[in-house]
C-alpha positions as a Markdown table, in Angstrom:
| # | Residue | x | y | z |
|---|---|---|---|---|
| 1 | Unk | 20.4 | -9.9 | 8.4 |
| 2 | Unk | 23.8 | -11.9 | 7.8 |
| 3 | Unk | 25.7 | -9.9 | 5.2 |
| 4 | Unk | 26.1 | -12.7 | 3.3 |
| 5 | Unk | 22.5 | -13.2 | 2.6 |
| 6 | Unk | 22.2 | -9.3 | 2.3 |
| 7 | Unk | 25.1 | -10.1 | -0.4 |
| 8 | Unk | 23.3 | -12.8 | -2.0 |
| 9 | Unk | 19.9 | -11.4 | -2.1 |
| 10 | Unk | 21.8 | -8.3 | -4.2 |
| 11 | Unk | 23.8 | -10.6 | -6.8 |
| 12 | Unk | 20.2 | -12.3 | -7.0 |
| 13 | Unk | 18.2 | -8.9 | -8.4 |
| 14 | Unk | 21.6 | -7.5 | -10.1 |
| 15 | Unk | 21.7 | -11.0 | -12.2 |
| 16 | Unk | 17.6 | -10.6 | -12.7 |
| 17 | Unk | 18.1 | -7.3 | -13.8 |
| 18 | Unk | 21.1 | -7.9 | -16.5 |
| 19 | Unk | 19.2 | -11.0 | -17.9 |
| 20 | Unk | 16.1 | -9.0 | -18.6 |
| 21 | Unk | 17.1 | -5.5 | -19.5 |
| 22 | Unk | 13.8 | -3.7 | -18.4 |
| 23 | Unk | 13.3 | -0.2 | -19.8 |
| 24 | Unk | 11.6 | 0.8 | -16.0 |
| 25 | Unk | 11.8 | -1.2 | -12.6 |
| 26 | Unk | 9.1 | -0.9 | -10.2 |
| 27 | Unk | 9.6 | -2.3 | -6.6 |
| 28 | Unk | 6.8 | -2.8 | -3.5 |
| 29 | Unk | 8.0 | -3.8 | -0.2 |
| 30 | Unk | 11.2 | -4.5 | 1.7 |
| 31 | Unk | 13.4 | -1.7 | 3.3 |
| 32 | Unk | 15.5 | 0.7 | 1.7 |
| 33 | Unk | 17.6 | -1.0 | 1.1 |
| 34 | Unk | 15.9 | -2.3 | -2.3 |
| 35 | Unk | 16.7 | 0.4 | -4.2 |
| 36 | Unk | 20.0 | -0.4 | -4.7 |
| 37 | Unk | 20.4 | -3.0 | -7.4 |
| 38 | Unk | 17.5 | -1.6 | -8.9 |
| 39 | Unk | 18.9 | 2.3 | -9.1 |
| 40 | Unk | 22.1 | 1.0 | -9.8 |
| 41 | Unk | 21.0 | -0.8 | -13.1 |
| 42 | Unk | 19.6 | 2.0 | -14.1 |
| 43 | Unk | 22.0 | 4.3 | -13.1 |
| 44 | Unk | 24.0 | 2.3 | -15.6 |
| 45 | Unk | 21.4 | 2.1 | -18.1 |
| 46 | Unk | 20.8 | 6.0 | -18.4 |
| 47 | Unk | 23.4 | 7.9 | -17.0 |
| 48 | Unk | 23.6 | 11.6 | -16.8 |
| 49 | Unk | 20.2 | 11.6 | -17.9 |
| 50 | Unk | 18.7 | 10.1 | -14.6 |
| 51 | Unk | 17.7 | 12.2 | -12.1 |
| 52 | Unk | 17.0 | 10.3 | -8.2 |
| 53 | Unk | 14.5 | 11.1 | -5.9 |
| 54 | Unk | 15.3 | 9.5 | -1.8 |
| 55 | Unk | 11.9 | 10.6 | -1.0 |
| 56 | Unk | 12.4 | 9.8 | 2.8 |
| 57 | Unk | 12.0 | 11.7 | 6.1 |
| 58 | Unk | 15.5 | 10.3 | 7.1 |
| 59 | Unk | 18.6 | 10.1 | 4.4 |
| 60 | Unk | 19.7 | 6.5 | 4.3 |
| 61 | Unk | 23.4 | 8.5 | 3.6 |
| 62 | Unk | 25.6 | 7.2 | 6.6 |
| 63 | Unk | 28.4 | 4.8 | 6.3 |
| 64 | Unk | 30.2 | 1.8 | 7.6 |
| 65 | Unk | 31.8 | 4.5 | 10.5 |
| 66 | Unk | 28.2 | 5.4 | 11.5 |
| 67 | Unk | 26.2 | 2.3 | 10.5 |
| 68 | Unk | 26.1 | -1.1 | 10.6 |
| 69 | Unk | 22.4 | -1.4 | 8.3 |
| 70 | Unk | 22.6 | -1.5 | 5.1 |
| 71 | Unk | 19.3 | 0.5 | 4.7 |
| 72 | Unk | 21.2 | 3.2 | 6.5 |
| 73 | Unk | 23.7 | 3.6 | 4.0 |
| 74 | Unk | 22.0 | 2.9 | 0.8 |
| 75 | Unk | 22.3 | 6.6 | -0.7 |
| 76 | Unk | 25.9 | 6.3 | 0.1 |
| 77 | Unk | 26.3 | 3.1 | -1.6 |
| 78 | Unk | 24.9 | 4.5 | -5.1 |
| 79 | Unk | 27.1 | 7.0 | -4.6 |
| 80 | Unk | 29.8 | 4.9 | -4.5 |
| 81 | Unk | 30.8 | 5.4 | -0.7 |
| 82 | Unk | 28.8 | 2.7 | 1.1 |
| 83 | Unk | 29.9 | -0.5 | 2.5 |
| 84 | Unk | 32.5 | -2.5 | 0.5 |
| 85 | Unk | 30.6 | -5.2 | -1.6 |
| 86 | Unk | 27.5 | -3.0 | -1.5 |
| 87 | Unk | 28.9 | 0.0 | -3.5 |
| 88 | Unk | 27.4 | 1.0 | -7.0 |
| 89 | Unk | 28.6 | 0.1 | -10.0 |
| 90 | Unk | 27.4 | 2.9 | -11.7 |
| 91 | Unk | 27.6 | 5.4 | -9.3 |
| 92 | Unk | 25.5 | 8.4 | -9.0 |
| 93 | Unk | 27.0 | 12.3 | -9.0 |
| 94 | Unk | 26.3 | 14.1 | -6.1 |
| 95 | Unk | 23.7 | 16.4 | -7.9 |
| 96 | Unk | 21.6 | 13.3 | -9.2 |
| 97 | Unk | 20.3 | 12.8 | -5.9 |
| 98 | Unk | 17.9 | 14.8 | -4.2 |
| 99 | Unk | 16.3 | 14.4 | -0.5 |
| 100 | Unk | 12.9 | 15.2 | -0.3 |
| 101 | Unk | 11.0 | 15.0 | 3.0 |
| 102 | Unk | 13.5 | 14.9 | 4.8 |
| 103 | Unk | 13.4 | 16.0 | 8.9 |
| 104 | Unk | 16.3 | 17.8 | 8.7 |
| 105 | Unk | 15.9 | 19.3 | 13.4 |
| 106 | Unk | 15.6 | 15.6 | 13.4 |
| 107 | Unk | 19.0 | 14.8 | 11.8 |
| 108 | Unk | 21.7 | 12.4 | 14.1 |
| 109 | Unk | 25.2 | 12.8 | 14.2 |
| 110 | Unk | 25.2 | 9.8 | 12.0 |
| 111 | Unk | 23.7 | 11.8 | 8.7 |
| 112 | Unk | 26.3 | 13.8 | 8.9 |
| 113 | Unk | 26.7 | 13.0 | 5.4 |
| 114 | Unk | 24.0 | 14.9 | 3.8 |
| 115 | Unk | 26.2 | 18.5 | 4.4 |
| 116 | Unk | 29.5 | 16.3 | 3.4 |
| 117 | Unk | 28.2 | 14.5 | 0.2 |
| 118 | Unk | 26.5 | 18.4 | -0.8 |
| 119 | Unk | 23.6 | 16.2 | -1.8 |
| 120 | Unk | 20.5 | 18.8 | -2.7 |
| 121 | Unk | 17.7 | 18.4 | 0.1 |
| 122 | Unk | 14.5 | 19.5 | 0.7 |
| 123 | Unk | 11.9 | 19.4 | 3.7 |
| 124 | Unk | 7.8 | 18.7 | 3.9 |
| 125 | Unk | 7.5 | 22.4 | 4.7 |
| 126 | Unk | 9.5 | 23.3 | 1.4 |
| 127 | Unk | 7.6 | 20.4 | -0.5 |
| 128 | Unk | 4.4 | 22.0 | 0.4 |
| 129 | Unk | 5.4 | 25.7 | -0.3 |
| 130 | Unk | 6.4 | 25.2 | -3.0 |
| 131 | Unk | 4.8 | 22.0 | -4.9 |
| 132 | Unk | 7.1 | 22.1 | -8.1 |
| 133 | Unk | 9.9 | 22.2 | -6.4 |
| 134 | Unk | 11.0 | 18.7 | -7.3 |
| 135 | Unk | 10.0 | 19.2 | -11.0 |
| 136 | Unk | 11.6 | 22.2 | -11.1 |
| 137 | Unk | 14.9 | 20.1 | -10.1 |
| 138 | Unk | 14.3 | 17.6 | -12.6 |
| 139 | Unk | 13.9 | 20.2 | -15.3 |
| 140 | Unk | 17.2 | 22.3 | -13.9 |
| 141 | Unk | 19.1 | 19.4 | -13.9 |
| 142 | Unk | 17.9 | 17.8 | -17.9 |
| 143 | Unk | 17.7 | 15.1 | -16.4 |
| 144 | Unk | 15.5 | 13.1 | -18.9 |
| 145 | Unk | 14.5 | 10.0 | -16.8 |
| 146 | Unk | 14.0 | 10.0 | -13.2 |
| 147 | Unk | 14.1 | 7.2 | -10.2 |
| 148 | Unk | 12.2 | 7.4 | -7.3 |
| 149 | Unk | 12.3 | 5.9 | -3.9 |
| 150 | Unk | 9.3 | 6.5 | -2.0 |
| 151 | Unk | 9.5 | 5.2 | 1.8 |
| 152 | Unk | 6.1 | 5.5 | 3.5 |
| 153 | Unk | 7.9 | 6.7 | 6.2 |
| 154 | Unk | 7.7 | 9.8 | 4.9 |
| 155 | Unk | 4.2 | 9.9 | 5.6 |
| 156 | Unk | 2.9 | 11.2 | 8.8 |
| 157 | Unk | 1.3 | 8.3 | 11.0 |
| 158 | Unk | -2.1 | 10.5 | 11.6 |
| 159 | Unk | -2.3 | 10.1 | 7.9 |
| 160 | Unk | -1.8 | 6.8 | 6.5 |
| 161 | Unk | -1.3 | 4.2 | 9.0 |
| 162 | Unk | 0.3 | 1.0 | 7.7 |
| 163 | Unk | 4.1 | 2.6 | 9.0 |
| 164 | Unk | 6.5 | 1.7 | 11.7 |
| 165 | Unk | 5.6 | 4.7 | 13.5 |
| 166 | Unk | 1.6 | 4.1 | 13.7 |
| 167 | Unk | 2.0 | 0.9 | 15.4 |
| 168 | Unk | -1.0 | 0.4 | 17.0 |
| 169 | Unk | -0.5 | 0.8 | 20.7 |
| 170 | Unk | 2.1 | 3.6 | 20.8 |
| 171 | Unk | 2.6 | 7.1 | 20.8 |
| 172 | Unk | 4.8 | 8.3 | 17.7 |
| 173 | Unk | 6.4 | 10.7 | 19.6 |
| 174 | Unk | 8.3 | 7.7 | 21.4 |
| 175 | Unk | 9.3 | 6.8 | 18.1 |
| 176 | Unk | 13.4 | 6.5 | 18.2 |
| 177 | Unk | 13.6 | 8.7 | 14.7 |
| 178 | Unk | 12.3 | 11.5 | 12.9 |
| 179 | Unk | 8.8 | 11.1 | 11.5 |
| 180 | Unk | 7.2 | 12.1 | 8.4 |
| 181 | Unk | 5.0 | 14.9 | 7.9 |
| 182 | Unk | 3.7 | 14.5 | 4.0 |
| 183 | Unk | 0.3 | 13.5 | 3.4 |
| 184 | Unk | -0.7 | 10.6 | 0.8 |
| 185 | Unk | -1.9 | 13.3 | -1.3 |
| 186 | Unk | 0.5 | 15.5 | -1.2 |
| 187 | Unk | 3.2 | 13.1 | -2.4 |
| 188 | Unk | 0.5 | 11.9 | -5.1 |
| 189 | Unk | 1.0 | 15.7 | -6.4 |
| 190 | Unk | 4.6 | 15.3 | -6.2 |
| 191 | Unk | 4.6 | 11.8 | -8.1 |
| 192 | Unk | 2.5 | 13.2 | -10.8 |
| 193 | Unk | 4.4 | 15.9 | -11.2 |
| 194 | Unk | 7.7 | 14.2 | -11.4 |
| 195 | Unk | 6.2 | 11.5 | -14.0 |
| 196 | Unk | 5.2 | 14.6 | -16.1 |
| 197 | Unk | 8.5 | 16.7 | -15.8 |
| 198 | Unk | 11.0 | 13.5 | -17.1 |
| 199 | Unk | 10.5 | 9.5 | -18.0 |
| 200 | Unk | 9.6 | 7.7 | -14.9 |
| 201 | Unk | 11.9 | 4.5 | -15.0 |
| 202 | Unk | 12.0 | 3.5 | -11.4 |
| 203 | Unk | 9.7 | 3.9 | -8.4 |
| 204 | Unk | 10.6 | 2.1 | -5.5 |
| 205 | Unk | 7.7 | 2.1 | -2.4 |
| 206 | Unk | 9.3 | 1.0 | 1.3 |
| 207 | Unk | 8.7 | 0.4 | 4.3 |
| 208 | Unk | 5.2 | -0.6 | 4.4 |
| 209 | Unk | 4.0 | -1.9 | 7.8 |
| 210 | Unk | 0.2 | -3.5 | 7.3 |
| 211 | Unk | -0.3 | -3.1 | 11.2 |
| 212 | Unk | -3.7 | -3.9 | 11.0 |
| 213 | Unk | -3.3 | -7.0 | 8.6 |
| 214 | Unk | -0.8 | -8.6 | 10.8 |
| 215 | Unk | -2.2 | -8.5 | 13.6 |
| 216 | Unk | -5.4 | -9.6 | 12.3 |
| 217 | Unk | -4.0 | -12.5 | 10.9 |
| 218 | Unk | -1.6 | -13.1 | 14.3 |
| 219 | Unk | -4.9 | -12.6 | 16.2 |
| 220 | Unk | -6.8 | -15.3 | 14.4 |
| 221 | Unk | -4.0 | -17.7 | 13.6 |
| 222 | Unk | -5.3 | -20.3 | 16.7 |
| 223 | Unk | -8.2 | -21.0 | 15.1 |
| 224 | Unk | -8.5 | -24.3 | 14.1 |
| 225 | Unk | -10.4 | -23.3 | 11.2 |
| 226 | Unk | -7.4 | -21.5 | 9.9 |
| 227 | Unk | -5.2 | -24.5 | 10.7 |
């Protein structure tokens, strides 16, 4: 997308967001790149006291020398060292952010970022060892409200199929990135754990591909019953 309308679409929710001054934000659909306004405002709203959760099996963390996405970058732009025009304007410390699911044999020369930025991480074998891990960080931290984004690509494709890497047809160990390896369940645990350990203000849930819905719908679009 022209970054122009990426531009647009962001002064769009960022004006949305200042005219209704919600307490929480909740956001379904779209890329990673949603989070942004959204984490910002309350970034700005809370401050110290909010906590962030990239639940993600890839770090969104690179920058305008690695990338040229803005969903690649997003983590980077709330810490204030994303693409110019994107950046936050309330941006986050360092050790507000948390990665959690993250593939981290899977990392590309490009996420360099996530040993330069000193950003906290912590992979789906960690997640499941230890299951209060991620309260436990919230709790270390104080943090008293907490933001989470939640990409379904974090999910392993044998386990909940409606994500890029489940495309019906392929093998996911074509796919051109890392893949998740969390279960629905187990991030339900996490979830509920996080919403009991701190104020849940912001959830965020990416990346949903509805395979089976699409192509239903493409399937059966030359009916002319459906015309």
């Amino acid at each position: 997308m022209p970054t122009q309308a990426l531009q647009g679409q962001l002064t769009a929710v960022q004006g949305v967001l200042a005219t209704k001054q919600p307490d929480k934000v909740l956001m379904v659909g779209g890329d990673c790149a949603v989070s942004l306004a959204p984490f910002d405002y309350l970034s700005g709203r809370y401050g110290r006291d909010l906590g962030v959760v990239w639940l993600n099996t890839h770090p969104d963390i690179s920058t305008t020398e690695e990338s040229h996405h803005l969903h690649e970058m997003v983590v980077s732009s709330l810490l204030g060292k994303g693409a110019p025009g994107f950046n936050a304007h309330h941006p986050l410390a360092s050790d507000q952010v948390i990665l959690a699911g993250l593939i981290e044999e899977d990392l590309r020369p490009m996420d360099h970022n996530v040993f330069d930025y000193q950003v906290q991480r912590l992979t789906p074998k960690q997640l499941r060892e230890t299951p209060n891990a991620l309260s436990d960080w919230v709790r270390g931290h104080g943090f008293k409200q907490v933001a989470v984004h939640f990409d379904l690509d974090a999910l392993s494709p044998t386990a909940f199929r409606s994500i890029y890497p489940a495309e019906p047809g392929t093998d996911p160990a074509d796919f051109p990135a890392a893949v998740g390896q969390l279960t629905l369940s187990e991030v339900a645990n996490l979830l509920t754990q996080l919403d009991q350990s701190a104020e849940m203000v912001g959830l965020t849930v990416a990346e949903h591909m509805a395979w089976d819905a699409l192509n239903l719908r493409q399937s059966l679009s030359g009916l002319s019953l459906l015309e």
